[in-house]
Coordinates of C-alpha atoms in Angstrom, one line a residue:
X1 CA -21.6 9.8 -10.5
X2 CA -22.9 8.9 -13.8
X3 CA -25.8 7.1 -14.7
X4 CA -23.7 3.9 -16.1
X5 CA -22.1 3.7 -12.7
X6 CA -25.0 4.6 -10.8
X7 CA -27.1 1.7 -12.8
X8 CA -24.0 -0.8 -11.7
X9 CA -24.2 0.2 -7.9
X10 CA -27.9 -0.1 -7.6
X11 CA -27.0 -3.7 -9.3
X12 CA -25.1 -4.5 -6.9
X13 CA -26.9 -3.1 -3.8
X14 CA -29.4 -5.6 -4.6
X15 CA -28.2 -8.3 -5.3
X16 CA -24.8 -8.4 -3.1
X17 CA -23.5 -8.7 0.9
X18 CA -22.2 -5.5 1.6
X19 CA -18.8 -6.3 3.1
X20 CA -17.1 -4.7 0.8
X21 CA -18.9 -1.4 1.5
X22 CA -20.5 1.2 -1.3
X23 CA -18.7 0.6 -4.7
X24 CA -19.4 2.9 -7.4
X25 CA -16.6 2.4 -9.8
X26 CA -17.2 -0.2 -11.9
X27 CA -14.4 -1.5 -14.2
X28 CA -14.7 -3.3 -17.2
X29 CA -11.5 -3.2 -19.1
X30 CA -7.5 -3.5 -18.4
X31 CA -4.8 -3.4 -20.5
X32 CA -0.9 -3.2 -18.8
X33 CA -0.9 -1.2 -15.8
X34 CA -4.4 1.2 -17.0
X35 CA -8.0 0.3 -16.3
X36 CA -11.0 1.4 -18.0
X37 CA -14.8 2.3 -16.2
X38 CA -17.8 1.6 -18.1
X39 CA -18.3 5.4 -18.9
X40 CA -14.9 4.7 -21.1
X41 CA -12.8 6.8 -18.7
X42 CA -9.1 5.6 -17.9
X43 CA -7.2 5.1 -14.8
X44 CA -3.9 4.2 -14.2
X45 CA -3.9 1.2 -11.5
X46 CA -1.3 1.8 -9.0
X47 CA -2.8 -0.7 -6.6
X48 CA -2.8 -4.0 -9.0
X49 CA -5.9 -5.4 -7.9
X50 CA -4.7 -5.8 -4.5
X51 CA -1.3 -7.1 -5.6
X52 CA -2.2 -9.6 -8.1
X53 CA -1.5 -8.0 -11.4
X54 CA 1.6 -8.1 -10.9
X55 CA 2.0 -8.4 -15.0
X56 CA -0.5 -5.6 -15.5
X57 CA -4.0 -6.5 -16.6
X58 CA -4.4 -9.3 -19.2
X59 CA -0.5 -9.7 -19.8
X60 CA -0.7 -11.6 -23.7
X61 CA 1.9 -14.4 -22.3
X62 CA -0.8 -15.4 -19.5
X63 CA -3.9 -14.8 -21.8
X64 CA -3.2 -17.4 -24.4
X65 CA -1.9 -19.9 -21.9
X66 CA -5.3 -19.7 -20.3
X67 CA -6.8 -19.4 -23.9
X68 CA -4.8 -23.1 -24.8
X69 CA -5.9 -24.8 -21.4
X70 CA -9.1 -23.3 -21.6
X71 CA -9.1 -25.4 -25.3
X72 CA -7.6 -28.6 -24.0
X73 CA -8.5 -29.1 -20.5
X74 CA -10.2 -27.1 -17.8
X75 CA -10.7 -29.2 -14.7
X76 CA -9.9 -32.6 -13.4
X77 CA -9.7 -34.1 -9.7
X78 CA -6.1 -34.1 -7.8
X79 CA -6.8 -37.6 -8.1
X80 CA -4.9 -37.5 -11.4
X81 CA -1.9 -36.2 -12.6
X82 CA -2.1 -32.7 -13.8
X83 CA 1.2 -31.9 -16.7
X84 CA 1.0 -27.8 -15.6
X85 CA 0.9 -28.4 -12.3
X86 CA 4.2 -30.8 -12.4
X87 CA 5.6 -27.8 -14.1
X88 CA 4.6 -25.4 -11.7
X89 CA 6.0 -26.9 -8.9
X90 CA 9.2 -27.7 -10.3
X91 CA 9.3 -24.0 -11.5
X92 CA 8.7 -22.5 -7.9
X93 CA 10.6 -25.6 -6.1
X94 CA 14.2 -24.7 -8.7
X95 CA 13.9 -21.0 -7.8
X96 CA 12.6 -20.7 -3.9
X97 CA 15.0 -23.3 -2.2
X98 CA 12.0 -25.3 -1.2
X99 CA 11.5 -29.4 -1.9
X100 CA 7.7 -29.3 -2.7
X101 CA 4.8 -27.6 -3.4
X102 CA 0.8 -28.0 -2.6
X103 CA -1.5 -25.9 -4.2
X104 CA -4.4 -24.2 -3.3
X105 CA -7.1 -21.0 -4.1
X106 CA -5.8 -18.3 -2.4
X107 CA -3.3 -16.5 0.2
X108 CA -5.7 -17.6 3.3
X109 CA -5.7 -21.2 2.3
X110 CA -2.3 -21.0 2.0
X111 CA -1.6 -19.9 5.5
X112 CA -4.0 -22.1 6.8
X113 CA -2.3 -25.3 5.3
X114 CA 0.9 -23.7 7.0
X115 CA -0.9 -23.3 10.3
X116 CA -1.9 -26.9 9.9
X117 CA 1.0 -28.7 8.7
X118 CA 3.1 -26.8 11.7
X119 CA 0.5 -28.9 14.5
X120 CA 0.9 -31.5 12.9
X121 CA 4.5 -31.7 12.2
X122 CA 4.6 -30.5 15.7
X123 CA 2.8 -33.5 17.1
X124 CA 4.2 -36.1 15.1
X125 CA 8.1 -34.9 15.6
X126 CA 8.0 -33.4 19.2
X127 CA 4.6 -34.9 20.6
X128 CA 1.9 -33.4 22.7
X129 CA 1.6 -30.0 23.9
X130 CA 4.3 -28.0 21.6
X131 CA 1.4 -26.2 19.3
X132 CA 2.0 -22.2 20.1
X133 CA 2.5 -20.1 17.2
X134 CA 4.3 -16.5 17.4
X135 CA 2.8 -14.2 14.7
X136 CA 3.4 -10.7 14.6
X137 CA 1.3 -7.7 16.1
X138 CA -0.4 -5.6 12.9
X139 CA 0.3 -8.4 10.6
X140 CA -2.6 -9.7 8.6
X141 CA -2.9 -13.5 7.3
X142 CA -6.3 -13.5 5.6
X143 CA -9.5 -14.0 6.9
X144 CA -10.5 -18.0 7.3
X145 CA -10.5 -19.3 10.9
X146 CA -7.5 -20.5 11.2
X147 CA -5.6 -17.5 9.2
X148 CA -7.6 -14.5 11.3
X149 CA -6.2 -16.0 14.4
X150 CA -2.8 -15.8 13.3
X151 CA -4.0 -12.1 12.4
X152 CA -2.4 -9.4 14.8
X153 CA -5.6 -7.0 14.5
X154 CA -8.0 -6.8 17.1
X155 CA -10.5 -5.3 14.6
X156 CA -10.8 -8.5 12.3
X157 CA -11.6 -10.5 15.1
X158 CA -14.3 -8.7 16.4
X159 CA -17.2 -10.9 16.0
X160 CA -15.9 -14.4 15.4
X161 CA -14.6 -15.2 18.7
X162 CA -13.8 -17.4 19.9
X163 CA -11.0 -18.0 18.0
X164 CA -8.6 -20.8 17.9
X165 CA -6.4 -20.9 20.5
X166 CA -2.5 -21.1 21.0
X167 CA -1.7 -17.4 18.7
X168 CA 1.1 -15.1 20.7
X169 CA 2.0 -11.7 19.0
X170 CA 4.7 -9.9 19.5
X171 CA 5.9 -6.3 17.7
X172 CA 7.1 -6.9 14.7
X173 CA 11.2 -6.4 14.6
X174 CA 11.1 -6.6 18.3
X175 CA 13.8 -9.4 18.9
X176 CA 13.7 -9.2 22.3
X177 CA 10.0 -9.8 22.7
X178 CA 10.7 -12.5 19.9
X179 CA 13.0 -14.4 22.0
X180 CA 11.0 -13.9 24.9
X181 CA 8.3 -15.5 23.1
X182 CA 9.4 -18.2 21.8
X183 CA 9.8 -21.5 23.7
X184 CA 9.6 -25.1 23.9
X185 CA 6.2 -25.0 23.0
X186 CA 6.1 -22.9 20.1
X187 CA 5.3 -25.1 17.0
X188 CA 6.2 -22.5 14.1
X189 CA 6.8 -18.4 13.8
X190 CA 4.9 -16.5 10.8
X191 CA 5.4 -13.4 9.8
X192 CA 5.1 -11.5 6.3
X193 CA 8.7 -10.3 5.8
X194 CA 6.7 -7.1 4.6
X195 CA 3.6 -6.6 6.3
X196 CA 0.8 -5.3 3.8
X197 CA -2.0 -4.7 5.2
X198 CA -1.1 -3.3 8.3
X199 CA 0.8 -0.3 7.1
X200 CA 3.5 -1.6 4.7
X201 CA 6.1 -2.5 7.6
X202 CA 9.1 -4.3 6.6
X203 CA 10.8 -7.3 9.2
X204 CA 14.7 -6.5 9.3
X205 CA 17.1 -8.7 8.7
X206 CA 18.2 -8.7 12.1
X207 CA 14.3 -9.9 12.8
X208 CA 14.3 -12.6 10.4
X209 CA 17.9 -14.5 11.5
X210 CA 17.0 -14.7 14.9
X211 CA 13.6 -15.9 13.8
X212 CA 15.5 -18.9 12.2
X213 CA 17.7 -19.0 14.7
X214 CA 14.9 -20.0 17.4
X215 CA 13.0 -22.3 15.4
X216 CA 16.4 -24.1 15.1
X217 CA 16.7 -24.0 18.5
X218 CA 13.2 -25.5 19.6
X219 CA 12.3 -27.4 16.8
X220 CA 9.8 -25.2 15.1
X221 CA 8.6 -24.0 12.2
X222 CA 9.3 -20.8 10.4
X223 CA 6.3 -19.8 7.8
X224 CA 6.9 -16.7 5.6
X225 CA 3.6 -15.5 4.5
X226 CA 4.5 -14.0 1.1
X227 CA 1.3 -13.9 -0.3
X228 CA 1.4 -9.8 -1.3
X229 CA 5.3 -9.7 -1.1
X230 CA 6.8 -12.2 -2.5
X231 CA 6.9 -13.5 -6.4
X232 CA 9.1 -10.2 -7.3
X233 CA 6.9 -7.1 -5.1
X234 CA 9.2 -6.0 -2.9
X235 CA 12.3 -6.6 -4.6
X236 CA 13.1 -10.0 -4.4
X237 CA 11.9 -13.0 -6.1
X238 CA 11.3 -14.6 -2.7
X239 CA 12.0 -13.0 0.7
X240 CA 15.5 -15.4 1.7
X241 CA 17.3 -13.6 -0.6
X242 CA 17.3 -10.3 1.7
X243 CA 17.3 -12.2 4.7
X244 CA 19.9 -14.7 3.8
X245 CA 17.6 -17.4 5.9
X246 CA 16.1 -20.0 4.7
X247 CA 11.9 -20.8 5.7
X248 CA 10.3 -23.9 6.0
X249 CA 7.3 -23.2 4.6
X250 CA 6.2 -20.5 2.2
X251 CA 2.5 -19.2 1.4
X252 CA 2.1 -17.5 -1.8
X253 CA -0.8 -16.4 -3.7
X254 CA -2.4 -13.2 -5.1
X255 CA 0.1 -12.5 -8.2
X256 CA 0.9 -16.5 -8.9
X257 CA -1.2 -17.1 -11.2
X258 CA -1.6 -13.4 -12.9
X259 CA -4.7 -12.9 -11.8
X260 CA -6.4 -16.4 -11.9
X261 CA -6.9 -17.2 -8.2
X262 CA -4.7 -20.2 -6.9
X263 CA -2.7 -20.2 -3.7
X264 CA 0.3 -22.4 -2.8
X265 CA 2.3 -23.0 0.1
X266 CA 6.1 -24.3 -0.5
X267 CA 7.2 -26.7 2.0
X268 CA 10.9 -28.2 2.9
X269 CA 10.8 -32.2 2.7
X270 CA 11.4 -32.8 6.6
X271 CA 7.9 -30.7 6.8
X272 CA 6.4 -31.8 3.5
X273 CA 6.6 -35.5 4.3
X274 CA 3.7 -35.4 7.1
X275 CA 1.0 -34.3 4.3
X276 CA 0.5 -37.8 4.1
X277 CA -2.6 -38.9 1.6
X278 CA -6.1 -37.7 3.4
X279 CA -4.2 -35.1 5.9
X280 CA -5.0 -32.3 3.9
X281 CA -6.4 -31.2 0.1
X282 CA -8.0 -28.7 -2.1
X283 CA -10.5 -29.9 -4.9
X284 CA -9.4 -27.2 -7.0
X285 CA -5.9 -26.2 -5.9
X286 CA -3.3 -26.3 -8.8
X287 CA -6.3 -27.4 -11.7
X288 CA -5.4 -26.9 -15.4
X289 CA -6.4 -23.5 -15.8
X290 CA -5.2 -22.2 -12.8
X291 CA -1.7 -24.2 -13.3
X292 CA -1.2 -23.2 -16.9
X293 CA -1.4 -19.4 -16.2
X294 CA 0.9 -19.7 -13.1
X295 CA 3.4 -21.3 -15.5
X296 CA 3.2 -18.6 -17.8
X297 CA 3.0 -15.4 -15.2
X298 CA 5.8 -17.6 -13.1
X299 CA 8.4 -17.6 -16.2
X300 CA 7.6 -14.0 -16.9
X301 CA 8.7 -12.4 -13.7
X302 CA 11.7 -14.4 -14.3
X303 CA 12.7 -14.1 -18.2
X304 CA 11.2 -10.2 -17.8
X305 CA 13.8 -9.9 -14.5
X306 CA 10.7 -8.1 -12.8
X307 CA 11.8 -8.3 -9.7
X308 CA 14.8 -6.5 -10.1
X309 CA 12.7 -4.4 -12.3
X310 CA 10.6 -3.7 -9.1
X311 CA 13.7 -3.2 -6.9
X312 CA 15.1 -0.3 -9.2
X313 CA 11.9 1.3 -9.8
X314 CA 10.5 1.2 -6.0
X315 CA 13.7 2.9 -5.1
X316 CA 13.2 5.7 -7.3
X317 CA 9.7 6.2 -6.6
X318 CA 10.4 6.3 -2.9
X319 CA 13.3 8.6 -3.3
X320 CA 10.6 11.1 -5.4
X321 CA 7.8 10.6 -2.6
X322 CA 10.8 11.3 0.3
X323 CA 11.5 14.6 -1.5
X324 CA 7.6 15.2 -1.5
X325 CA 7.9 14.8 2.4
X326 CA 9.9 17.4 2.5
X327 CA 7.3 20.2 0.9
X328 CA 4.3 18.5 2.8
X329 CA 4.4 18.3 6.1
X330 CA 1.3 16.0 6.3
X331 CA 3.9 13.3 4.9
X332 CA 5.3 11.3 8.4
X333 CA 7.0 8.6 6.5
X334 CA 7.4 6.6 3.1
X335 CA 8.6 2.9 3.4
X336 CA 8.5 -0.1 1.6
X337 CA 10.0 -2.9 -0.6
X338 CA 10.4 -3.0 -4.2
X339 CA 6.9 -1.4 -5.4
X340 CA 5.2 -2.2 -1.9
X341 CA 5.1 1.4 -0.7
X342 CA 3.6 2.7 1.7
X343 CA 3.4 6.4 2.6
X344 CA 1.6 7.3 6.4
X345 CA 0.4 10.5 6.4
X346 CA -0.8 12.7 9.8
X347 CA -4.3 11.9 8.8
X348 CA -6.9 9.9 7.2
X349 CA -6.2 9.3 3.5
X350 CA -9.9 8.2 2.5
X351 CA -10.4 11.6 0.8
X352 CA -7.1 12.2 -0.7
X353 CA -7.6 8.8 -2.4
X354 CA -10.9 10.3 -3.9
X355 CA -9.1 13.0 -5.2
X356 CA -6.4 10.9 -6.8
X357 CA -9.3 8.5 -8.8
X358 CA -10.7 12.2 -9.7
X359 CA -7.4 12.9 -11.4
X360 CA -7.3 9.2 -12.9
X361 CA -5.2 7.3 -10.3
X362 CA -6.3 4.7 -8.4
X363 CA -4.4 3.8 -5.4
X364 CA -5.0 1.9 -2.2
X365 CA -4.8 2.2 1.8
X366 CA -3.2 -0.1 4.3
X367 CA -4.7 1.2 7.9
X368 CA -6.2 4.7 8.2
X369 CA -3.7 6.8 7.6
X370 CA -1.4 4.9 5.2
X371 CA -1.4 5.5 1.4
X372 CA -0.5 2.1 -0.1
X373 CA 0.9 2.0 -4.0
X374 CA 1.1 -1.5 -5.3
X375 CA 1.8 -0.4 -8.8
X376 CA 1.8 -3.6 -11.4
X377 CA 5.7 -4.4 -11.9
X378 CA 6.1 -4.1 -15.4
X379 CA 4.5 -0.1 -15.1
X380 CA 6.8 2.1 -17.5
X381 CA 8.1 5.1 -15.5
X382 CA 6.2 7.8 -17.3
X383 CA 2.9 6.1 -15.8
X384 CA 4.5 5.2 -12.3
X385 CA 5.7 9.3 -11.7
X386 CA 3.0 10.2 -13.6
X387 CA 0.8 10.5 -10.2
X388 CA 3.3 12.5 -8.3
X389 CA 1.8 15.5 -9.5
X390 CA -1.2 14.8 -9.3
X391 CA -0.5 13.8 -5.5
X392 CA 1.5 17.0 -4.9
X393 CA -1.7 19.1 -6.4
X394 CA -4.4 17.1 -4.2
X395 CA -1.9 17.8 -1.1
X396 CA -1.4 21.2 -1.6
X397 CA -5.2 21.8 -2.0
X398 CA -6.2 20.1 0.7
X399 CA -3.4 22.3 2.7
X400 CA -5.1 25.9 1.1
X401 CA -8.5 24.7 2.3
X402 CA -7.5 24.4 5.5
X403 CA -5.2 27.3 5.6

């Protein structure tokens, strides 16, 4: 460790909780899809701040919209009419099939107004006692109240029960158990159509259909939580057009706003019309700032075509990492969307993600044994295959040692 690092960890032991663990990489710099520490050392980021740089690190387009805003207007109330919000939502409304948009900080928020808005629409349409919601075992929905319940992980909730009440989970592409599970008083399904955190598990479209189909049925609602997946990740621009169903409700966050946090969940109208004045808000949800650089990063995936951008370049990446599979034997599986990838090894990956940030990739895990690469989409290929053999050295090490 050096002593510039080592000065910014003892910082921060002092001064901050330690839920996020022992840090000792401190960054100070991006530029596209490469990082810099405060030693001057540079690291290509193949996990996009936890899928929010979507457009690398300080994109121009996004910069100098914030820069303009930041000169004009920062902050005012939801009280008043905000222009780049207005554009915003027309942006997102024109291009995800929804009717309107509400805006909050982040991906959690966003579920929770989902979780909210399904009771009541629940209540108001069908009455009481209809307020089950069917989420998916593994699947993880952020960590208010609310959005933790709706968490298929035993090990977030460990401490904070009780927890609300009326959350079923069933395996995710398990129709069966689906069907089985949802009944006359289920309220709303959510699911990520891919599940991030838990392992990088894609729903099928066979999943998702009969999803729709049921809420149909029984009058519920069905919630995509697209905070890490959606806006371009895996492939798509938004997760209907795999699925060829259409959700209720949408939650986004993490890239919407290229790196400014703001949240928003996308509602149809028959849902949209019971956030009645008072029912629900967010002081800053959608302000200014915020709204301005969603505009900008919004318009960008699309005039950019990153999502198809993503699409092409996850397949290829995949197809490399599958013929790694077949010299490691350490490799179980690699699966994904887009440039959501997952790739579960036979062991922990803790140390082999040391040894990648040694060799000047930083990466991410979802789960234990699952190497997650959330690359930012506009990566160039030369940096994105770049780590390939630097990921075939560390495995082939790690096999010698323990030959």
């Amino acid at each position: 460790m050096t002593t510039a690092s080592l000065s910014a960890a003892d910082a921060a032991a002092a001064v901050l909780s330690n839920n996020y663990g022992h840090r000792d990489l401190c960054l100070v710099r991006g530029e596209g899809a490469q990082v810099w520490d405060n030693t001057g050392r540079r690291y290509t980021d193949l996990l996009s701040g936890l899928g929010v740089n979507n457009l690398g690190h300080c994109h121009p387009r996004v910069v100098a919209a914030i820069q303009k805003q930041a000169e004009t207007l920062l902050h005012v109330s939801n009280l008043y009419l905000i222009e780049p919000q207005i554009e915003l939502a027309r942006l997102l409304v024109e291009h995800s099939g929804a009717d309107k948009a509400f805006f909050c900080n982040s991906g959690a928020e966003a579920v929770e107004a989902g979780i909210k808005l399904s009771r009541r629409y629940s209540k108001e349409k069908h009455g009481e006692g209809k307020h089950k919601i069917v989420a998916l075992q593994n699947s993880f929905h952020g960590r208010t109240m609310g959005a933790l319940a709706a968490t298929g992980q035993e090990k977030y909730h460990q401490g904070f029960e009780p927890l609300l009440e009326g959350f079923v989970h069933v395996p995710i592409n398990d129709v069966e158990a689906l069907t089985n599970a949802v009944d006359a008083s289920t309220c709303a399904v959510l699911f990520e159509p891919v599940q991030g955190e838990g392992g990088i598990h894609p729903v099928s479209v066979e999943f998702a259909q009969e999803a729709r189909r049921l809420c149909d049925k029984t009058g519920a609602l069905l919630i995509f939580d697209e905070v890490q997946c959606g806006l371009g990740r895996a492939g798509h621009l938004f997760a209907s057009e795999e699925f060829g169903v259409e959700p209720d409700l949408i939650a986004l966050a993490k890239s919407l706003a290229g790196g400014v946090p703001m949240g928003a969940l996308l509602m149809k109208d028959h849902a949209a019309e019971l956030l009645t004045p008072g029912t629900h808000a967010s002081t800053f949800g959608g302000n200014p700032l915020a709204a301005a650089a969603g505009v900008a990063a919004f318009l960008t995936i699309i005039d950019d075509n990153l999502a198809e951008r993503s699409k092409r370049l996850g397949e290829m990446f995949r197809a490399q990492l599958n013929l790694m599979k077949t010299k490691h034997a350490c490799i179980k599986e690699v699966r994904g969307r887009g440039l959501m990838i997952g790739v579960e090894m036979t062991g922990p990956v803790a140390g082999l993600l040391s040894k990648l940030r040694e060799r000047g990739y930083l990466a991410g895990s979802a789960g234990p044994n699952v190497l997650r690469f959330l690359p930012p989409l506009i990566v160039n290929e030369d940096l994105l295959l770049g780590v390939l053999p630097a990921l075939d050295d560390c495995l082939t090490v790690s096999l010698e040692n323990h030959s």
